Amino acid sequence: MGIILKPIDIVDDISKEEFYEKYLKPRRPVVIKNMAKKWPAYQKWTMEYMKEVVGDVEVPLYDSSKADPSAPINSSAAKMKFGDYIDLIQREPTDLRIFLFDPIKYAPNLLEDYISPKELMGGFLDKYPNMFFGGKGSETFLHFDIDMAHIFHTHFNGRKHILLFDYKWRERLYQIPYATYALEDYDIENPDFTKFPALDGVEGIECYLEHGDTLFMPTGWWHWMKYLDGSFSISLRAWDKSWAVKAHSLWNLTVQRKFDDVMKAQFKNKYMDWKEKLAIERAEVALKRGLPR
């Protein structure tokens, strides 16, 4: 049977009413083709333009290696001047990514180049939204966002392959306890169902983004991303109206993260081994019980 992937819904434009009824209320992803075409960024945000306006600030880079339990969360693998990194991803494949980078801090004029889609919903969070850069072949590991926000993720200057999974599949995806990411020992593109049987039958959505496409990812959706070209994206985040979701976000950001940091610092590999074992046990139980129903 394998992982069951359906193509994502794609619209050119969408009204507030249709967006609410079909996607926001039921929390279903959708790609909106024309949203960013209204932005100055659609024409302006080339690789050379980003180099010009951001400059040679030193940025942290992340690779595809498994997380080190002794290192703080989101520890970088290397550092490089931003302009040199842009040259690198235009020149050759690399697994190095820029993660949660705020170029607008260094180039505030970028604020004038995009428009939050407030005509579709309210609750937007970030005055300075994050941007993500990746080389051809680089991957973002399977995870959901810790703050449980809705995300409008717009891609520029290339293509990106994305797999999406509803939050209800978390145990079957081998979620690491006290974390927002999955076990890193399997390849979600080509999983070994003998070693990871709980993945067999998991249902998801497959998506390909091109320049200017905007992906709406509802709160809690798991996502894995692969850069098919050296390219970059911007994520605009918005709160869900549900107080239960907001409480979940607060728990993740405070209690859960603090507990996990303390345990990693205290027990390191022993703690991580226990978490991975528990993730496997929970996945096997969920599979036997036929979850989610």
CSV table of C-alpha atoms in Angstrom, one decimal:
chain,number,residue,atom,x,y,z
A,1,MET,CA,0.0,0.0,0.0
A,2,GLY,CA,2.8,2.5,0.9
A,3,ILE,CA,2.2,6.1,1.8
A,4,ILE,CA,-0.9,7.4,0.0
A,5,LEU,CA,-0.4,10.8,-1.5
A,6,LYS,CA,-3.1,12.9,-3.0
A,7,PRO,CA,-2.4,16.0,-5.1
A,8,ILE,CA,-3.0,19.3,-3.4
A,9,ASP,CA,-5.9,21.6,-4.4
A,10,ILE,CA,-4.7,24.5,-6.6
A,11,VAL,CA,-6.5,27.7,-7.3
A,12,ASP,CA,-5.6,30.8,-9.2
A,13,ASP,CA,-7.5,33.2,-6.9
A,14,ILE,CA,-9.9,32.7,-4.1
A,15,SER,CA,-12.5,34.7,-2.2
A,16,LYS,CA,-12.6,35.1,1.6
A,17,GLU,CA,-15.8,33.1,1.8
A,18,GLU,CA,-14.5,30.2,-0.3
A,19,PHE,CA,-11.2,30.2,1.5
A,20,TYR,CA,-12.9,30.0,4.8
A,21,GLU,CA,-15.4,27.3,3.9
A,22,LYS,CA,-13.1,25.0,1.9
A,23,TYR,CA,-9.7,25.5,3.6
A,24,LEU,CA,-9.5,27.5,6.8
A,25,LYS,CA,-12.5,26.0,8.6
A,26,PRO,CA,-11.7,22.4,7.7
A,27,ARG,CA,-8.0,23.1,7.9
A,28,ARG,CA,-7.0,21.8,4.5
A,29,PRO,CA,-3.9,23.0,2.5
A,30,VAL,CA,-4.2,24.8,-0.8
A,31,VAL,CA,-1.9,26.4,-3.3
A,32,ILE,CA,-2.8,29.9,-4.5
A,33,LYS,CA,-1.1,30.7,-7.8
A,34,ASN,CA,-1.8,34.5,-8.1
A,35,MET,CA,-1.5,35.9,-4.6
A,36,ALA,CA,2.2,36.8,-4.9
A,37,LYS,CA,1.8,38.1,-8.4
A,38,LYS,CA,0.3,41.2,-6.8
A,39,TRP,CA,3.4,41.8,-4.8
A,40,PRO,CA,6.4,43.9,-5.9
A,41,ALA,CA,8.5,40.9,-4.7
A,42,TYR,CA,7.2,38.8,-7.6
A,43,GLN,CA,9.4,40.7,-10.0
A,44,LYS,CA,12.0,42.2,-7.6
A,45,TRP,CA,13.1,39.2,-5.5
A,46,THR,CA,15.8,37.7,-7.6
A,47,MET,CA,19.0,36.1,-6.2
A,48,GLU,CA,21.0,39.1,-7.2
A,49,TYR,CA,18.6,41.5,-5.7
A,50,MET,CA,18.7,39.7,-2.3
A,51,LYS,CA,22.5,39.8,-2.4
A,52,GLU,CA,22.4,43.5,-3.1
A,53,VAL,CA,20.0,44.5,-0.4
A,54,VAL,CA,21.0,42.1,2.4
A,55,GLY,CA,24.7,42.4,1.9
A,56,ASP,CA,27.5,40.3,3.4
A,57,VAL,CA,26.0,39.6,6.9
A,58,GLU,CA,27.2,36.3,8.3
A,59,VAL,CA,24.4,33.7,8.4
A,60,PRO,CA,24.1,30.3,10.1
A,61,LEU,CA,23.8,27.3,7.8
A,62,TYR,CA,22.1,24.0,8.5
A,63,ASP,CA,22.7,20.6,6.8
A,64,SER,CA,20.9,17.3,6.7
A,65,SER,CA,22.8,15.6,9.5
A,66,LYS,CA,20.8,14.1,12.4
A,67,ALA,CA,20.3,16.4,15.3
A,68,ASP,CA,23.0,16.3,18.0
A,69,PRO,CA,21.3,15.7,21.4
A,70,SER,CA,24.2,17.6,23.2
A,71,ALA,CA,23.7,20.7,21.0
A,72,PRO,CA,21.0,23.4,21.6
A,73,ILE,CA,18.0,23.3,19.4
A,74,ASN,CA,18.5,24.8,16.0
A,75,SER,CA,22.3,24.7,16.3
A,76,SER,CA,23.9,25.6,12.9
A,77,ALA,CA,26.4,23.4,11.1
A,78,ALA,CA,28.5,26.3,9.6
A,79,LYS,CA,28.4,30.0,9.0
A,80,MET,CA,29.0,31.9,5.7
A,81,LYS,CA,28.5,35.4,4.4
A,82,PHE,CA,25.1,35.7,2.9
A,83,GLY,CA,26.3,36.8,-0.6
A,84,ASP,CA,28.7,33.8,-0.7
A,85,TYR,CA,25.9,31.5,0.2
A,86,ILE,CA,23.7,32.8,-2.6
A,87,ASP,CA,26.6,32.3,-5.0
A,88,LEU,CA,26.9,28.7,-3.8
A,89,ILE,CA,23.3,27.7,-4.2
A,90,GLN,CA,23.2,29.2,-7.7
A,91,ARG,CA,26.4,27.4,-8.7
A,92,GLU,CA,26.0,23.9,-7.4
A,93,PRO,CA,23.8,21.4,-5.4
A,94,THR,CA,24.3,21.6,-1.6
A,95,ASP,CA,22.5,20.4,1.4
A,96,LEU,CA,23.2,23.6,3.3
A,97,ARG,CA,20.1,25.7,4.1
A,98,ILE,CA,19.4,29.0,5.8
A,99,PHE,CA,16.7,28.4,8.4
A,100,LEU,CA,14.5,31.0,10.1
A,101,PHE,CA,16.5,33.9,8.7
A,102,ASP,CA,15.3,37.5,9.0
A,103,PRO,CA,16.9,39.4,6.1
A,104,ILE,CA,14.4,42.2,6.7
A,105,LYS,CA,16.3,43.1,9.8
A,106,TYR,CA,19.2,44.0,7.5
A,107,ALA,CA,17.1,45.3,4.6
A,108,PRO,CA,13.9,46.8,6.0
A,109,ASN,CA,12.8,48.0,2.6
A,110,LEU,CA,11.8,44.4,1.9
A,111,LEU,CA,8.8,45.1,4.1
A,112,GLU,CA,7.3,47.0,1.1
A,113,ASP,CA,7.6,44.1,-1.3
A,114,TYR,CA,5.0,41.7,0.1
A,115,ILE,CA,1.4,41.9,1.3
A,116,SER,CA,-0.1,39.8,4.1
A,117,PRO,CA,-3.3,38.2,2.8
A,118,LYS,CA,-5.6,40.0,5.3
A,119,GLU,CA,-8.4,39.9,2.8
A,120,LEU,CA,-8.5,36.1,3.5
A,121,MET,CA,-8.1,36.0,7.3
A,122,GLY,CA,-6.8,38.0,10.3
A,123,GLY,CA,-4.4,37.2,13.1
A,124,PHE,CA,-1.1,37.7,11.3
A,125,LEU,CA,1.8,37.5,13.7
A,126,ASP,CA,5.1,38.6,12.3
A,127,LYS,CA,6.1,42.2,11.6
A,128,TYR,CA,9.4,40.6,10.3
A,129,PRO,CA,8.5,37.2,8.8
A,130,ASN,CA,11.1,34.5,8.4
A,131,MET,CA,12.7,33.5,5.1
A,132,PHE,CA,14.2,30.1,4.1
A,133,PHE,CA,17.0,29.5,1.6
A,134,GLY,CA,18.2,26.1,0.3
A,135,GLY,CA,20.5,24.6,-2.3
A,136,LYS,CA,19.4,22.1,-4.9
A,137,GLY,CA,18.7,18.8,-3.1
A,138,SER,CA,18.6,20.2,0.4
A,139,GLU,CA,15.8,19.0,2.6
A,140,THR,CA,13.8,20.2,5.6
A,141,PHE,CA,13.1,17.3,7.9
A,142,LEU,CA,9.6,16.2,8.6
A,143,HIS,CA,8.1,18.3,11.4
A,144,PHE,CA,5.2,20.6,12.4
A,145,ASP,CA,5.7,24.2,13.5
A,146,ILE,CA,6.0,24.6,17.3
A,147,ASP,CA,3.8,27.7,17.5
A,148,MET,CA,0.9,25.9,15.7
A,149,ALA,CA,0.3,28.9,13.4
A,150,HIS,CA,-1.4,28.9,10.1
A,151,ILE,CA,1.3,29.5,7.4
A,152,PHE,CA,1.2,31.2,4.0
A,153,HIS,CA,4.5,29.9,2.4
A,154,THR,CA,5.5,31.7,-0.8
A,155,HIS,CA,8.4,30.4,-3.0
A,156,PHE,CA,10.8,32.3,-5.2
A,157,ASN,CA,13.3,31.6,-8.0
A,158,GLY,CA,12.9,27.8,-8.4
A,159,ARG,CA,10.9,24.8,-7.4
A,160,LYS,CA,10.2,23.0,-4.2
A,161,HIS,CA,8.7,19.6,-3.5
A,162,ILE,CA,6.5,19.3,-0.4
A,163,LEU,CA,4.8,16.4,1.4
A,164,LEU,CA,2.1,17.3,3.9
A,165,PHE,CA,0.4,15.2,6.6
A,166,ASP,CA,-2.5,16.1,8.9
A,167,TYR,CA,-1.6,16.4,12.6
A,168,LYS,CA,-3.7,13.3,13.4
A,169,TRP,CA,-1.0,11.1,11.7
A,170,ARG,CA,1.7,12.2,14.2
A,171,GLU,CA,2.1,8.8,16.0
A,172,ARG,CA,2.2,6.9,12.7
A,173,LEU,CA,4.9,9.3,11.5
A,174,TYR,CA,7.1,8.3,14.5
A,175,GLN,CA,6.9,11.7,16.3
A,176,ILE,CA,9.7,12.1,18.8
A,177,PRO,CA,8.2,12.7,22.3
A,178,TYR,CA,8.5,16.2,23.7
A,179,ALA,CA,9.4,17.5,20.2
A,180,THR,CA,7.8,18.6,17.0
A,181,TYR,CA,9.7,16.5,14.5
A,182,ALA,CA,9.7,12.9,13.4
A,183,LEU,CA,12.3,10.1,13.8
A,184,GLU,CA,15.1,11.0,11.4
A,185,ASP,CA,16.1,7.5,10.6
A,186,TYR,CA,13.8,7.0,7.6
A,187,ASP,CA,13.5,8.7,4.2
A,188,ILE,CA,9.9,10.0,3.8
A,189,GLU,CA,10.4,10.0,0.0
A,190,ASN,CA,11.4,6.3,-0.1
A,191,PRO,CA,10.6,4.7,3.3
A,192,ASP,CA,11.6,1.2,4.3
A,193,PHE,CA,8.2,-0.2,5.4
A,194,THR,CA,9.9,-3.3,6.8
A,195,LYS,CA,11.8,-1.2,9.3
A,196,PHE,CA,9.1,1.4,9.8
A,197,PRO,CA,5.8,-0.4,9.2
A,198,ALA,CA,3.6,2.3,10.8
A,199,LEU,CA,4.3,4.5,7.7
A,200,ASP,CA,2.4,1.9,5.5
A,201,GLY,CA,-1.0,3.4,4.8
A,202,VAL,CA,-0.3,6.9,6.1
A,203,GLU,CA,-2.2,9.4,4.0
A,204,GLY,CA,-0.8,12.8,2.9
A,205,ILE,CA,-0.8,15.5,0.3
A,206,GLU,CA,1.9,16.1,-2.3
A,207,CYS,CA,2.7,19.6,-3.6
A,208,TYR,CA,5.1,21.3,-6.0
A,209,LEU,CA,5.8,25.0,-5.7
A,210,GLU,CA,7.1,27.2,-8.5
A,211,HIS,CA,8.1,30.9,-8.5
A,212,GLY,CA,5.4,33.0,-6.9
A,213,ASP,CA,3.2,30.1,-5.7
A,214,THR,CA,1.8,30.4,-2.2
A,215,LEU,CA,1.0,27.3,0.0
A,216,PHE,CA,-1.5,27.7,2.8
A,217,MET,CA,-0.5,25.2,5.5
A,218,PRO,CA,-3.1,25.1,8.3
A,219,THR,CA,-2.1,24.8,12.0
A,220,GLY,CA,-0.5,21.6,13.0
A,221,TRP,CA,0.2,20.2,9.5
A,222,TRP,CA,3.4,18.1,9.3
A,223,HIS,CA,5.6,19.1,6.3
A,224,TRP,CA,8.7,17.8,4.6
A,225,MET,CA,10.3,20.0,2.0
A,226,LYS,CA,13.0,19.5,-0.7
A,227,TYR,CA,14.5,22.2,-2.8
A,228,LEU,CA,14.6,21.1,-6.4
A,229,ASP,CA,16.6,24.2,-7.3
A,230,GLY,CA,18.6,26.7,-5.3
A,231,SER,CA,15.8,29.0,-4.2
A,232,PHE,CA,14.1,30.6,-1.2
A,233,SER,CA,10.7,31.2,0.5
A,234,ILE,CA,9.0,33.5,2.9
A,235,SER,CA,6.4,32.4,5.5
A,236,LEU,CA,3.7,34.7,6.8
A,237,ARG,CA,2.1,33.3,10.0
A,238,ALA,CA,-1.3,33.8,11.5
A,239,TRP,CA,-3.0,32.7,14.7
A,240,ASP,CA,-5.9,30.2,14.7
A,241,LYS,CA,-8.9,31.6,16.5
A,242,SER,CA,-9.2,28.5,18.7
A,243,TRP,CA,-8.1,29.0,22.3
A,244,ALA,CA,-7.2,25.3,22.4
A,245,VAL,CA,-4.7,25.8,19.6
A,246,LYS,CA,-3.3,28.9,21.2
A,247,ALA,CA,-2.9,26.9,24.5
A,248,HIS,CA,-1.2,24.1,22.6
A,249,SER,CA,1.2,26.7,21.1
A,250,LEU,CA,2.0,28.1,24.5
A,251,TRP,CA,2.6,24.7,26.0
A,252,ASN,CA,5.0,23.8,23.1
A,253,LEU,CA,6.9,27.0,23.4
A,254,THR,CA,7.3,27.0,27.2
A,255,VAL,CA,6.7,23.9,29.2
A,256,GLN,CA,7.6,21.2,26.6
A,257,ARG,CA,10.6,23.0,25.1
A,258,LYS,CA,12.0,23.8,28.5
A,259,PHE,CA,11.6,20.3,29.8
A,260,ASP,CA,13.2,18.9,26.6
A,261,ASP,CA,16.1,21.3,26.8
A,262,VAL,CA,16.8,20.3,30.5
A,263,MET,CA,16.6,16.6,29.8
A,264,LYS,CA,18.9,16.8,26.8
A,265,ALA,CA,21.4,18.8,28.7
A,266,GLN,CA,21.3,16.4,31.7
A,267,PHE,CA,21.1,13.0,29.9
A,268,LYS,CA,22.2,13.7,26.3
A,269,ASN,CA,22.3,10.5,24.2
A,270,LYS,CA,20.6,8.4,26.8
A,271,TYR,CA,17.6,10.7,26.7
A,272,MET,CA,17.5,10.8,22.9
A,273,ASP,CA,17.8,7.0,22.7
A,274,TRP,CA,14.8,6.7,25.1
A,275,LYS,CA,12.8,9.2,23.0
A,276,GLU,CA,13.5,7.4,19.8
A,277,LYS,CA,12.5,4.0,21.3
A,278,LEU,CA,9.3,5.5,22.7
A,279,ALA,CA,8.5,7.0,19.2
A,280,ILE,CA,8.8,3.5,17.7
A,281,GLU,CA,6.7,1.9,20.4
A,282,ARG,CA,3.9,4.5,20.0
A,283,ALA,CA,3.9,4.1,16.2
A,284,GLU,CA,3.6,0.3,16.5
A,285,VAL,CA,0.7,0.7,19.0
A,286,ALA,CA,-1.1,3.2,16.7
A,287,LEU,CA,-0.7,0.8,13.7
A,288,LYS,CA,-2.1,-2.1,15.7
A,289,ARG,CA,-5.1,0.0,16.8
A,290,GLY,CA,-5.7,1.2,13.3
A,291,LEU,CA,-5.2,4.8,14.3
A,292,PRO,CA,-6.1,7.4,13.3
A,293,ARG,CA,-9.7,6.6,12.8
